[in-house]
Amino acid sequence: MTSIDDVARAAGVSIATVSRALRGLPNVSDATRSRVKTVADELGYVASAGASGLASGRTLTMGVVVPSVSRWFYQMALEGIDEELRRANYDMMLFNLAARKGDRERVFHRSILRKRTDALIALCLEFTPSEREQLLSLGHPTIVIGGPVKGIRHIGIDERATARAATQHLITLGHRRIAHVGGDDDEGLNRRVPLDRRRGFRDAMEAAGLAVRPEWLLSGRFSLAPSRAVVNEMLASAERPTAIVANSDEMAIGAIMAAHDSGLQVPGDLSVIGIDNHDLAESFGLTTMAQDPFEQGALGARILLDDLGGIVPPRRTSVTAPSHLIVRTSTAPPIH
Amino acid sequence: MTSIDDVARAAGVSIATVSRALRGLPNVSDATRSRVKTVADELGYVASAGASGLASGRTLTMGVVVPSVSRWFYQMALEGIDEELRRANYDMMLFNLAARKGDRERVFHRSILRKRTDALIALCLEFTPSEREQLLSLGHPTIVIGGPVKGIRHIGIDERATARAATQHLITLGHRRIAHVGGDDDEGLNRRVPLDRRRGFRDAMEAAGLAVRPEWLLSGRFSLAPSRAVVNEMLASAERPTAIVANSDEMAIGAIMAAHDSGLQVPGDLSVIGIDNHDLAESFGLTTMAQDPFEQGALGARILLDDLGGIVPPRRTSVTAPSHLIVRTSTAPPIH
DNA sequence: TTGAAAGCGTTACCAA
DNA sequence: TTGGTAACGCTTTCAA
């Protein structure tokens, strides 16, 4: 509860001097500065963020909007963002949309737009035209991580090319009968990601002259259990594929477990490749197209911080993050 | 950038009236209120959180301190907290300690103590005496979720009793040679949790007159891969246990995978029980002592909000959250 | 190098 | 039911 003039009084200086001394601004004598610091420490004084935000116009806070906090991608991105923010002494305000379409309006209005952040970073979600307009009218730097959103710059892998490369890996191994596990993500609200990945799958299949069978286009809802279930179902039919491309590692692991359920060997009877390089991928020997959401998050934060710094002109272009193949033991040539 | 007096001017009323009208306070005529609302909407006015915080003393923000965001327990608790906060129109400021001891001091001072929150909820972490003192001197409601912290009320399961019950389950099934996978959690900074759980394991063993063998006291660092590795090692020795109690489901799953690595059947050759009821537990058929961090988080938030509401006198006592046994297919009587 | 004082955008109290 | 006006706790400009 001690505020700046308590310190000023105790140190025998003006509040202006206290402010300057504590923030490390120039034009304060060493003697004064150290005295002020000592006094502030003794009194346990910490400046009120709200008040300095009001006075200076900078809140030193970044807003982060997430569709949920319980998915690997978001966690990693969050950690990356956080690391960068901490380095810049920024705090993080977390807005969790938690897949509740109904609440978005409120979250947007009551929270995001309340000028309590200097910049906004959104993970993998789409905005309605009205939301986008409001955001832009707020006038502060914004970036999206994870899925392309029209009208806002973003950072993310080339979804289509990544899925194509995954499929290509299987084709190169000699597979010709390949299934795809895709499907919408209820929580991650960006529809384009799964669509683009499926498109990449199609690209590769068609380029190789392979048939895309409708009954081998599965939906695993971006989670292990549903993926396992649909793959099990597929494996029960007379004809089955020799390989599976999954839109995410969690779904790929579900596919591996389904193979075991069905008494099949991986990669002997069935090859499986995923996308992500999830924490668990290595434990399951999963071959995957790796991406690094931690780094994507960190980069996003860094770009926003640069924009705020005002030294460099803000970059308006999106960034394509890298992805690369990691071969483990879940893929091998098919046994003819 | 529109602020309250823009609205006042445009609506032809005073800023005081605008403030009242928009916040739904009484003593505003219906006509005035609706006119003000319309104007505010047209102008896209949203009150500045910082300014109202300054003036009113309430920031409508809750601080949440986490050791990391990439563990199941924290995710679930965060979602629970978030749900409750949203209901009360509160925002969440996330302070990620990210296991960096070095940074804590800065995070504490520069962020947590900056009066930008009305209350504080801490997940599973310990405080140094100095930190605790600073927190208390801040004077706002605080609660800890997940691990007992002396000097601050908390919400959490009875760690010791829960581990005891897990062990007891195996003993009841007839197991006599039981190993324990515990070990510190690098990220979750509360040392008491793993200690109390191991104590519970010991309790049950001793009560049943069973030997606790030092070479069967493993450390799995609260993660799948390390657990799998140490269990594999143990299973390679001449004498091996017939069952394992793991301090967490992630470690229990590691143990199950190790069993498979070693060519053992679960539960035929080895029974495994965990603690948590992690998202993946069901997929692995893992028997476990379930707890509900979502609910613990929600309850914590609710208690703080109640405190802030000031209607009921603040509750000073800690809350013991429930845990219960879920039997799946990873445990069975030993084969003699 | 230091201090005085004018904001910053609200809320809340007291008058009208 | 409304309006005027001190706070709120800082930052920042301008003078000293």
XYZ file of C-alpha atoms (C1' of nucleotides) in Angstrom:
704
model
C 0.000 0.000 0.000
C 2.969 2.281 0.087
C 2.907 4.600 -2.833
C 5.390 6.819 -4.502
C 4.995 9.826 -2.259
C 5.597 7.758 0.833
C 8.961 7.000 -0.646
C 9.479 10.598 -1.697
C 8.739 11.841 1.775
C 10.933 9.249 3.446
C 13.814 9.932 1.113
C 13.412 13.667 1.258
C 13.047 14.118 -2.473
C 10.212 14.826 -4.884
C 8.082 12.095 -6.390
C 9.486 12.980 -9.791
C 12.917 12.101 -8.567
C 11.728 8.874 -7.038
C 10.160 7.898 -10.322
C 13.296 8.671 -12.264
C 15.604 7.032 -9.775
C 13.642 3.828 -9.601
C 13.231 3.461 -13.316
C 16.892 3.970 -13.991
C 16.439 7.168 -15.948
C 19.430 9.466 -16.376
C 19.910 12.762 -14.597
C 19.775 11.461 -11.088
C 22.823 11.680 -8.898
C 24.213 8.370 -7.744
C 23.798 9.377 -4.153
C 20.152 10.240 -4.596
C 19.428 7.155 -6.613
C 20.862 4.770 -4.108
C 19.157 6.505 -1.217
C 15.820 6.309 -3.004
C 16.351 2.676 -3.820
C 17.164 1.843 -0.255
C 14.147 3.621 1.077
C 11.879 2.042 -1.506
C 13.172 -1.361 -0.559
C 12.676 -0.781 3.122
C 9.169 0.380 2.560
C 8.470 -2.464 0.188
C 7.372 -0.062 -2.460
C 6.451 -1.385 -5.889
C 4.972 0.942 -8.473
C 1.380 0.403 -9.446
C 1.184 -0.967 -12.936
C -2.211 0.571 -13.531
C -1.135 4.041 -12.623
C 2.021 3.991 -14.677
C 0.100 2.565 -17.569
C -2.334 5.399 -17.364
C 0.331 8.011 -17.173
C 2.709 6.611 -19.746
C 0.395 4.923 -22.178
C 2.375 1.686 -21.983
C 1.013 -1.161 -19.929
C 3.978 -3.496 -20.370
C 1.460 -6.232 -20.839
C 0.817 -8.466 -23.780
C -2.516 -10.109 -24.410
C -2.518 -13.707 -25.547
C -5.705 -15.266 -26.875
C -5.848 -19.035 -26.897
C -8.570 -21.457 -27.927
C -7.653 -23.659 -24.973
C -4.681 -24.322 -22.840
C -4.713 -28.086 -22.914
C -3.158 -28.872 -26.231
C 0.475 -29.420 -26.862
C 0.732 -26.763 -29.532
C -0.686 -24.016 -27.376
C 1.367 -24.967 -24.364
C 4.590 -24.836 -26.284
C 3.681 -21.591 -27.991
C 2.725 -20.111 -24.633
C 6.040 -21.084 -23.126
C 7.850 -19.542 -26.063
C 5.889 -16.339 -25.823
C 6.444 -16.224 -22.114
C 10.175 -16.578 -22.405
C 10.381 -13.653 -24.744
C 8.062 -11.510 -22.654
C 9.987 -12.107 -19.521
C 13.136 -11.047 -21.216
C 11.465 -7.748 -22.029
C 9.863 -7.398 -18.621
C 6.438 -7.784 -20.068
C 3.551 -9.482 -18.358
C 1.041 -11.777 -19.939
C -2.701 -11.470 -19.875
C -4.265 -14.750 -20.889
C -7.605 -14.823 -22.641
C -8.901 -18.333 -22.929
C -11.683 -18.714 -25.428
C -12.139 -22.314 -24.332
C -14.148 -23.205 -27.377
C -17.173 -21.383 -26.161
C -18.411 -19.588 -29.157
C -21.052 -17.890 -27.085
C -18.651 -16.151 -24.800
C -16.358 -14.736 -27.390
C -18.244 -11.515 -27.729
C -17.959 -10.861 -24.029
C -14.329 -11.795 -23.844
C -13.641 -9.530 -26.735
C -15.453 -6.574 -25.408
C -15.028 -6.763 -21.738
C -11.479 -7.914 -21.767
C -9.418 -7.793 -24.862
C -10.482 -4.364 -25.912
C -10.064 -2.739 -22.553
C -6.741 -1.158 -23.335
C -4.938 -3.154 -20.774
C -2.455 -4.594 -23.208
C 0.056 -3.055 -25.565
C -0.178 -5.794 -28.153
C -2.042 -8.962 -28.917
C -0.980 -12.389 -29.977
C -3.580 -14.919 -31.044
C -3.007 -18.631 -31.242
C -4.569 -20.499 -34.079
C -7.878 -18.861 -34.225
C -10.037 -17.151 -36.699
C -11.761 -13.848 -36.228
C -15.090 -12.721 -37.472
C -14.934 -9.644 -39.692
C -16.331 -7.567 -36.858
C -13.779 -8.883 -34.402
C -11.001 -8.206 -36.818
C -12.191 -4.696 -37.331
C -12.371 -4.038 -33.615
C -8.899 -5.401 -33.153
C -7.461 -3.256 -35.865
C -9.269 -0.181 -34.599
C -7.641 -0.788 -31.249
C -4.552 0.125 -33.123
C -2.073 -2.049 -31.419
C 0.274 -4.598 -32.925
C -1.301 -7.978 -33.515
C -0.073 -11.277 -34.807
C -1.487 -14.748 -35.213
C 0.435 -17.909 -34.548
C -0.408 -21.230 -36.032
C -2.996 -20.788 -38.675
C -3.317 -18.331 -41.489
C -5.927 -15.694 -40.789
C -6.809 -13.392 -43.571
C -6.170 -9.767 -42.902
C -3.661 -10.361 -40.119
C -0.034 -11.317 -40.456
C 0.805 -14.687 -39.036
C 3.538 -17.140 -38.193
C 3.139 -20.782 -39.015
C 4.420 -23.695 -40.996
C 3.319 -24.238 -44.557
C 0.530 -26.628 -43.629
C -0.069 -27.917 -47.094
C 3.572 -28.493 -47.962
C 4.184 -30.175 -44.624
C 1.375 -32.657 -45.098
C 2.550 -33.235 -48.631
C 6.054 -34.019 -47.412
C 4.698 -36.434 -44.834
C 2.738 -38.266 -47.496
C 5.670 -38.159 -49.835
C 7.803 -39.901 -47.249
C 5.444 -42.873 -47.295
C 5.220 -42.876 -51.069
C 8.975 -42.843 -51.336
C 9.098 -45.864 -49.073
C 6.925 -47.613 -51.597
C 3.467 -47.299 -50.085
C 0.559 -47.001 -52.478
C -2.411 -47.605 -50.259
C -2.389 -44.733 -47.830
C -5.093 -43.482 -45.498
C -5.429 -40.040 -43.970
C -6.612 -39.185 -40.474
C -7.761 -35.595 -40.381
C -10.882 -33.995 -39.043
C -11.785 -30.795 -37.396
C -10.426 -29.669 -34.120
C -13.264 -28.691 -31.841
C -11.048 -26.581 -29.682
C -8.491 -25.141 -32.016
C -10.802 -22.963 -33.932
C -8.897 -22.517 -37.132
C -10.548 -24.590 -39.809
C -7.915 -23.956 -42.381
C -5.215 -25.982 -40.710
C -6.876 -29.393 -41.071
C -8.166 -28.481 -44.513
C -4.769 -27.413 -45.784
C -3.160 -30.531 -44.397
C -5.669 -32.747 -46.097
C -5.083 -30.818 -49.266
C -1.371 -31.491 -48.964
C -2.125 -35.175 -48.569
C -4.206 -35.088 -51.747
C -1.488 -33.175 -53.584
C 1.076 -35.850 -52.910
C -1.250 -38.713 -53.708
C -2.336 -37.207 -56.978
C 1.149 -36.238 -57.971
C 2.103 -39.873 -57.534
C -0.932 -41.065 -59.409
C -2.363 -42.771 -56.339
C -6.038 -43.064 -55.560
C -7.472 -41.195 -52.624
C -10.139 -43.513 -51.317
C -13.038 -41.822 -49.590
C -13.318 -44.621 -47.051
C -9.725 -43.988 -46.069
C -10.321 -40.346 -45.293
C -10.915 -40.491 -41.568
C -11.750 -37.958 -38.906
C -9.862 -38.233 -35.643
C -10.933 -34.945 -34.062
C -7.322 -34.096 -33.333
C -7.184 -36.414 -30.347
C -5.801 -39.791 -29.499
C -8.914 -41.695 -28.490
C -11.204 -40.754 -31.379
C -8.403 -41.405 -33.833
C -7.742 -44.796 -32.335
C -11.413 -45.641 -32.645
C -11.831 -44.705 -36.293
C -8.566 -46.332 -37.285
C -9.603 -49.516 -35.527
C -12.787 -49.464 -37.478
C -10.970 -49.024 -40.734
C -8.492 -51.766 -39.961
C -11.361 -54.151 -39.424
C -12.494 -53.960 -43.037
C -11.372 -56.453 -45.636
C -9.056 -54.113 -47.435
C -6.764 -51.988 -45.426
C -4.053 -49.464 -46.186
C -0.376 -50.141 -45.619
C 0.230 -46.676 -44.240
C -1.437 -43.763 -42.508
C -0.767 -40.045 -42.530
C -2.221 -38.334 -39.480
C -2.794 -34.616 -39.169
C -1.229 -34.569 -35.729
C 0.993 -36.725 -33.596
C -1.713 -37.330 -31.059
C -3.852 -38.830 -33.758
C -0.876 -40.750 -35.126
C -0.288 -42.289 -31.736
C -3.949 -43.232 -31.673
C -3.380 -44.966 -34.990
C -0.397 -46.857 -33.636
C -2.420 -48.014 -30.668
C -5.194 -49.075 -33.021
C -2.716 -51.144 -34.988
C -1.739 -52.920 -31.796
C -5.391 -53.370 -30.904
C -5.895 -55.046 -34.258
C -2.905 -57.289 -33.862
C -0.869 -55.513 -36.496
C 2.796 -54.614 -36.319
C 4.076 -51.096 -36.772
C 5.799 -50.537 -39.125
C 5.661 -54.118 -40.431
C 1.995 -54.226 -41.263
C 1.263 -50.556 -41.027
C 3.398 -47.444 -41.281
C 2.285 -44.311 -39.457
C 3.498 -40.756 -39.800
C 2.314 -37.701 -37.887
C 2.802 -33.961 -37.799
C 4.152 -31.970 -34.831
C 6.891 -33.838 -33.029
C 4.815 -33.894 -29.897
C 6.475 -34.612 -26.564
C 5.310 -38.200 -26.752
C 6.401 -38.812 -30.333
C 9.808 -40.086 -29.424
C 8.487 -42.488 -26.816
C 6.293 -44.047 -29.462
C 8.999 -44.121 -32.087
C 6.778 -41.969 -34.218
C 8.049 -40.675 -37.535
C 6.771 -37.156 -37.938
C 7.028 -33.799 -39.606
C 8.405 -31.712 -36.763
C 7.468 -28.143 -36.072
C 8.501 -25.944 -33.192
C 5.635 -23.990 -31.653
C 7.854 -22.760 -28.833
C 9.990 -20.978 -31.353
C 6.977 -19.757 -33.288
C 5.557 -18.258 -30.136
C 8.848 -16.691 -29.187
C 9.244 -15.199 -32.630
C 5.736 -13.811 -32.562
C 6.359 -12.143 -29.244
C 9.654 -10.783 -30.447
C 8.056 -9.245 -33.504
C 5.415 -7.541 -31.410
C 7.986 -6.277 -28.963
C 10.013 -4.892 -31.827
C 6.942 -3.151 -33.155
C 6.368 -1.627 -29.756
C 9.977 -0.615 -29.486
C 9.426 1.545 -32.498
C 13.033 1.319 -33.574
C 12.390 -0.750 -36.643
C 9.390 -0.163 -38.852
C 6.781 -2.834 -38.121
C 6.989 -5.851 -40.389
C 3.804 -6.420 -42.231
C 4.523 -9.777 -43.738
C 3.745 -13.219 -42.456
C 6.456 -15.682 -41.568
C 6.622 -19.274 -42.686
C 8.062 -21.353 -39.888
C 10.127 -24.401 -40.768
C 9.066 -28.013 -40.509
C 11.188 -31.060 -41.161
C 10.984 -34.803 -41.313
C 12.136 -36.879 -38.366
C 12.314 -40.539 -39.196
C 11.817 -42.912 -36.318
C 10.561 -46.464 -36.246
C 6.922 -46.134 -37.189
C 7.540 -46.039 -40.928
C 9.168 -48.569 -43.248
C 8.639 -49.956 -46.724
C 5.475 -52.011 -47.078
C 5.683 -55.807 -47.056
C 4.277 -56.960 -50.340
C -8.934 5.772 -28.386
C -12.366 7.125 -27.646
C -12.659 7.877 -24.015
C -15.464 8.531 -21.659
C -15.848 12.233 -22.330
C -16.166 11.646 -26.047
C -19.194 9.590 -25.199
C -20.424 12.169 -22.702
C -20.173 14.929 -25.249
C -21.836 12.916 -27.984
C -24.671 11.832 -25.728
C -25.101 15.231 -24.185
C -24.628 14.088 -20.626
C -21.892 14.274 -18.024
C -19.118 11.724 -17.782
C -20.457 10.704 -14.410
C -23.699 9.710 -16.022
C -21.945 7.830 -18.765
C -20.008 5.887 -16.185
C -23.129 5.017 -14.247
C -25.154 4.162 -17.305
C -22.564 1.872 -18.772
C -21.857 0.015 -15.579
C -25.507 -0.638 -14.932
C -25.633 1.377 -11.744
C -29.013 2.538 -10.488
C -30.293 6.091 -10.640
C -30.096 6.493 -14.382
C -33.270 6.940 -16.361
C -33.980 4.282 -18.921
C -33.983 6.824 -21.670
C -30.585 8.189 -20.737
C -29.086 4.784 -20.253
C -30.124 3.499 -23.625
C -29.005 6.646 -25.355
C -25.609 6.446 -23.706
C -25.281 2.800 -24.583
C -26.108 3.461 -28.183
C -23.620 6.272 -28.458
C -20.909 4.261 -26.747
C -21.501 1.421 -29.144
C -21.368 3.661 -32.150
C -18.145 5.186 -30.994
C -16.722 1.803 -30.097
C -16.016 2.983 -26.606
C -14.636 0.534 -24.078
C -13.567 1.716 -20.654
C -9.886 1.597 -19.851
C -9.200 -1.075 -17.324
C -6.196 0.737 -15.974
C -8.041 3.918 -15.272
C -10.972 2.273 -13.592
C -8.614 0.174 -11.577
C -6.870 3.257 -10.379
C -10.053 5.036 -9.487
C -11.953 2.153 -7.972
C -9.210 0.104 -6.436
C -10.467 -3.044 -8.126
C -8.669 -4.338 -11.172
C -11.032 -7.207 -11.943
C -7.977 -9.267 -12.585
C -6.710 -12.360 -10.900
C -3.073 -13.329 -10.878
C -2.208 -16.965 -11.432
C 1.296 -18.192 -10.745
C 2.290 -21.454 -12.368
C 5.532 -23.393 -12.371
C 4.985 -24.229 -16.039
C 2.100 -24.544 -18.377
C 2.986 -27.836 -19.939
C 1.827 -30.313 -17.401
C -1.549 -31.884 -17.250
C -2.269 -30.802 -13.703
C -1.605 -27.149 -14.378
C -3.551 -27.131 -17.591
C -6.594 -28.570 -15.971
C -6.381 -26.278 -12.986
C -5.957 -23.300 -15.301
C -9.039 -24.237 -17.252
C -10.986 -24.587 -14.030
C -9.813 -21.242 -12.746
C -10.565 -19.644 -16.053
C -14.098 -20.910 -16.130
C -14.818 -19.421 -12.759
C -13.139 -16.126 -13.570
C -15.057 -15.704 -16.744
C -18.275 -16.205 -14.916
C -17.327 -13.313 -12.667
C -16.024 -11.150 -15.492
C -12.525 -11.372 -14.197
C -9.427 -11.475 -16.339
C -6.400 -13.622 -15.797
C -2.824 -12.498 -15.539
C -0.524 -15.455 -15.974
C 2.836 -15.524 -14.239
C 4.919 -18.412 -15.446
C 7.831 -19.198 -13.211
C 9.013 -21.777 -15.746
C 11.254 -23.447 -13.261
C 13.833 -20.726 -13.476
C 14.828 -20.157 -9.968
C 16.908 -17.199 -10.981
C 14.070 -15.227 -12.398
C 11.670 -15.664 -9.577
C 12.820 -12.607 -7.737
C 12.228 -10.437 -10.767
C 8.900 -11.959 -11.596
C 7.830 -11.448 -8.048
C 8.821 -7.876 -7.804
C 8.260 -6.537 -11.203
C 5.067 -8.361 -11.860
C 3.236 -10.069 -9.103
C 3.546 -7.309 -6.595
C 2.642 -4.525 -8.930
C -0.901 -4.201 -7.724
C -2.356 -5.197 -10.985
C -4.392 -8.018 -9.558
C -7.043 -8.247 -6.890
C -6.093 -11.706 -5.758
C -3.551 -14.393 -6.352
C -3.762 -18.099 -6.955
C -0.627 -20.188 -6.969
C -0.349 -23.642 -8.441
C 1.741 -26.170 -6.639
C 4.618 -24.079 -5.629
C 6.474 -23.190 -2.551
C 7.424 -19.746 -1.439
C 10.475 -18.577 0.348
C 9.763 -16.889 3.665
C 10.528 -13.540 2.084
C 8.219 -14.190 -0.821
C 5.460 -15.249 1.501
C 5.876 -12.162 3.566
C 5.736 -9.922 0.543
C 2.634 -11.663 -0.665
C 0.889 -11.301 2.628
C 1.900 -7.671 2.929
C 0.296 -7.101 -0.425
C -2.826 -7.764 1.504
C -4.853 -9.464 -1.095
C -6.528 -12.844 -0.972
C -4.239 -15.708 -1.831
C -4.636 -19.420 -2.171
C -2.482 -22.311 -3.249
C -3.687 -25.210 -5.306
C -2.052 -28.583 -5.389
C 0.508 -28.762 -2.677
C 0.443 -27.763 0.942
C 2.360 -24.577 1.587
C 2.850 -23.585 5.134
C 1.413 -20.264 6.066
C -1.056 -20.127 3.192
C -4.357 -21.922 2.895
C -4.522 -24.437 0.108
C -6.673 -26.815 -1.845
C -5.440 -30.258 -2.690
C -5.923 -33.956 -2.234
C -4.548 -35.730 0.782
C -1.355 -36.791 -0.946
C -0.301 -39.283 1.625
C -3.648 -40.981 1.972
C -4.041 -41.133 -1.783
C -0.719 -42.880 -2.296
C -1.548 -45.174 0.563
C -4.834 -46.108 -1.069
C -3.096 -46.798 -4.365
C -0.656 -49.093 -2.669
C -3.396 -50.691 -0.658
C -5.213 -51.578 -3.858
C -2.252 -53.656 -4.979
C -1.838 -55.249 -1.600
C -5.482 -56.190 -1.527
C -5.042 -57.852 -4.891
C -2.370 -59.999 -3.264
C 0.836 -58.283 -4.312
C 3.719 -58.415 -1.868
C 6.631 -57.282 -3.995
C 5.820 -53.726 -4.906
C 8.049 -51.018 -6.326
C 7.517 -47.276 -6.177
C 8.278 -44.740 -8.882
C 8.575 -41.302 -7.349
C 11.173 -38.636 -7.714
C 11.234 -34.928 -7.731
C 9.494 -32.843 -10.258
C 11.906 -30.351 -11.760
C 9.156 -28.100 -12.875
C 6.472 -28.445 -10.277
C 8.354 -26.866 -7.512
C 6.578 -28.278 -4.534
C 8.769 -30.884 -2.936
C 6.214 -32.024 -0.465
C 3.954 -33.649 -2.986
C 6.354 -36.404 -4.058
C 7.571 -36.823 -0.514
C 4.108 -37.208 0.919
C 3.172 -39.679 -1.761
C 6.189 -41.809 -1.061
C 5.336 -41.625 2.589
C 1.879 -42.927 1.816
C 3.435 -45.784 -0.092
C 5.591 -46.626 2.902
C 2.627 -46.384 5.246
C 0.692 -48.996 3.338
C 3.650 -51.310 2.933
C 4.544 -51.171 6.581
C 0.970 -51.563 7.721
C 0.868 -54.766 5.689
C 4.194 -55.910 7.017
C 5.798 -55.748 3.592
C 9.395 -54.818 2.940
C 10.229 -51.566 1.201
C 13.278 -52.432 -0.843
C 15.611 -49.534 -1.515
C 16.397 -50.808 -5.005
C 12.702 -50.648 -5.786
C 12.415 -46.998 -4.870
C 12.816 -45.365 -8.270
C 12.923 -41.814 -9.494
C 10.964 -41.070 -12.653
C 11.169 -37.294 -12.591
C 7.423 -37.041 -13.058
C 7.663 -37.784 -16.759
C 7.030 -40.654 -19.068
C 10.426 -41.191 -20.643
C 12.606 -41.103 -17.510
C 10.157 -43.366 -15.751
C 10.205 -45.824 -18.605
C 13.981 -45.871 -18.507
C 14.378 -46.551 -14.801
C 11.632 -49.139 -14.786
C 13.255 -50.909 -17.707
C 16.445 -51.004 -15.767
C 14.760 -52.435 -12.732
C 12.920 -55.053 -14.755
C 16.232 -56.245 -16.128
C 17.479 -57.392 -12.733
C 17.082 -60.939 -11.533
C 14.413 -60.216 -9.029
C 11.589 -58.004 -10.031
C 8.428 -56.767 -8.373
C 4.980 -57.933 -9.366
C 3.529 -54.455 -9.129
C 4.394 -50.785 -9.323
C 2.898 -47.702 -7.720
C 3.768 -44.555 -9.639
C 3.464 -41.048 -8.267
C 1.756 -39.863 -11.425
C -0.050 -41.322 -14.393
C 2.579 -40.112 -16.815
C 5.159 -42.123 -14.918
C 2.764 -45.060 -14.668
C 2.346 -45.054 -18.434
C 6.113 -45.022 -18.719
C 6.149 -48.107 -16.517
C 3.591 -49.837 -18.716
C 5.662 -49.105 -21.779
C 8.729 -50.414 -19.996
C 6.899 -53.631 -19.244
C 6.177 -54.018 -22.931
C 9.786 -53.189 -23.754
C 10.834 -55.994 -21.448
C 8.406 -58.454 -22.920
C 6.176 -58.507 -19.883
C 2.403 -58.496 -19.858
C 0.373 -55.915 -17.963
C -1.285 -56.838 -15.707
C -0.284 -60.502 -16.079
C 3.366 -60.129 -15.186
C 3.215 -56.669 -13.749
C 0.453 -54.543 -12.288
C 0.720 -50.779 -12.492
C -1.243 -48.080 -10.701
C -0.882 -44.329 -11.033
C -2.196 -41.143 -9.491
C -4.132 -38.424 -11.352
C -6.460 -39.881 -13.955
C -4.605 -38.095 -16.690
C -6.247 -37.647 -20.085
C -4.294 -40.591 -21.423
C -5.012 -42.932 -18.533
C -8.091 -44.412 -20.070
C -6.405 -45.080 -23.385
C -3.775 -47.085 -21.576
C -6.247 -48.917 -19.395
C -4.459 -47.462 -16.416
C -5.804 -48.076 -12.942
C -5.340 -44.899 -10.975
C -6.260 -42.736 -8.025
C -8.215 -40.001 -9.730
C -8.151 -36.371 -8.756
C -9.798 -33.417 -10.430
C -7.524 -30.398 -10.820
C -10.116 -28.593 -12.925
C -12.473 -28.621 -9.997
C -9.705 -27.722 -7.574
C -8.826 -24.718 -9.682
C -12.430 -23.664 -10.024
C -12.961 -23.956 -6.297
C -9.855 -21.935 -5.588
C -11.006 -19.164 -7.867
C -14.453 -19.233 -6.348
C -13.071 -18.877 -2.848
C -10.989 -15.895 -3.853
C -13.894 -14.280 -5.636
C -16.022 -14.784 -2.552
C -13.353 -13.166 -0.438
C -13.301 -10.225 -2.796
C -17.049 -10.017 -2.795
C -16.846 -9.342 0.883
C -20.255 -10.778 1.569
C -19.030 -13.781 3.454
C -16.129 -13.598 5.854
C -13.024 -15.026 4.164
C -12.462 -18.689 4.857
C -9.136 -19.302 6.408
C -9.007 -23.034 6.278
C -7.538 -25.297 3.663
C -9.680 -27.668 1.661
C -8.991 -31.322 1.090
C -10.057 -32.244 -2.408
C -11.342 -35.752 -3.057
C -9.495 -38.545 -4.806
C -10.833 -41.962 -5.650
C -9.776 -45.264 -7.127
C -10.588 -46.047 -10.743
C -9.897 -49.646 -11.603
C -9.040 -50.344 -15.195
C -7.018 -53.117 -16.747
C -3.501 -52.426 -15.558
C -3.917 -54.098 -12.203
C -4.806 -57.690 -11.300
C -3.786 -60.297 -8.762
C -0.212 -61.528 -9.167
C 0.448 -64.875 -10.849
C 2.289 -66.994 -8.344
C 20.320 17.458 -10.837
C 15.896 18.434 -8.920
C 10.988 20.017 -8.249
C 6.235 21.646 -9.528
C 2.458 20.693 -11.822
C -0.351 19.124 -15.615
C -2.214 15.340 -17.268
C -3.790 10.076 -17.979
C -9.288 8.097 -17.909
C -11.871 6.549 -14.623
C -14.805 6.252 -10.101
C -17.300 8.020 -6.280
C -18.883 11.478 -3.355
C -21.558 15.473 -2.665
C -24.623 18.952 -4.501
C -28.046 20.370 -7.243
C -31.944 11.664 -11.956
C -28.025 14.329 -13.054
C -23.530 17.121 -12.916
C -19.271 18.877 -10.824
C -15.139 17.563 -9.055
C -11.847 15.614 -6.057
C -9.196 11.692 -5.834
C -6.430 7.360 -7.744
C -0.725 6.905 -8.352
C 1.968 7.490 -11.581
C 4.858 9.860 -15.892
C 6.515 13.676 -18.226
C 7.299 18.333 -19.516
C 8.968 22.598 -18.222
C 11.344 25.585 -14.959
C 14.419 26.310 -11.604
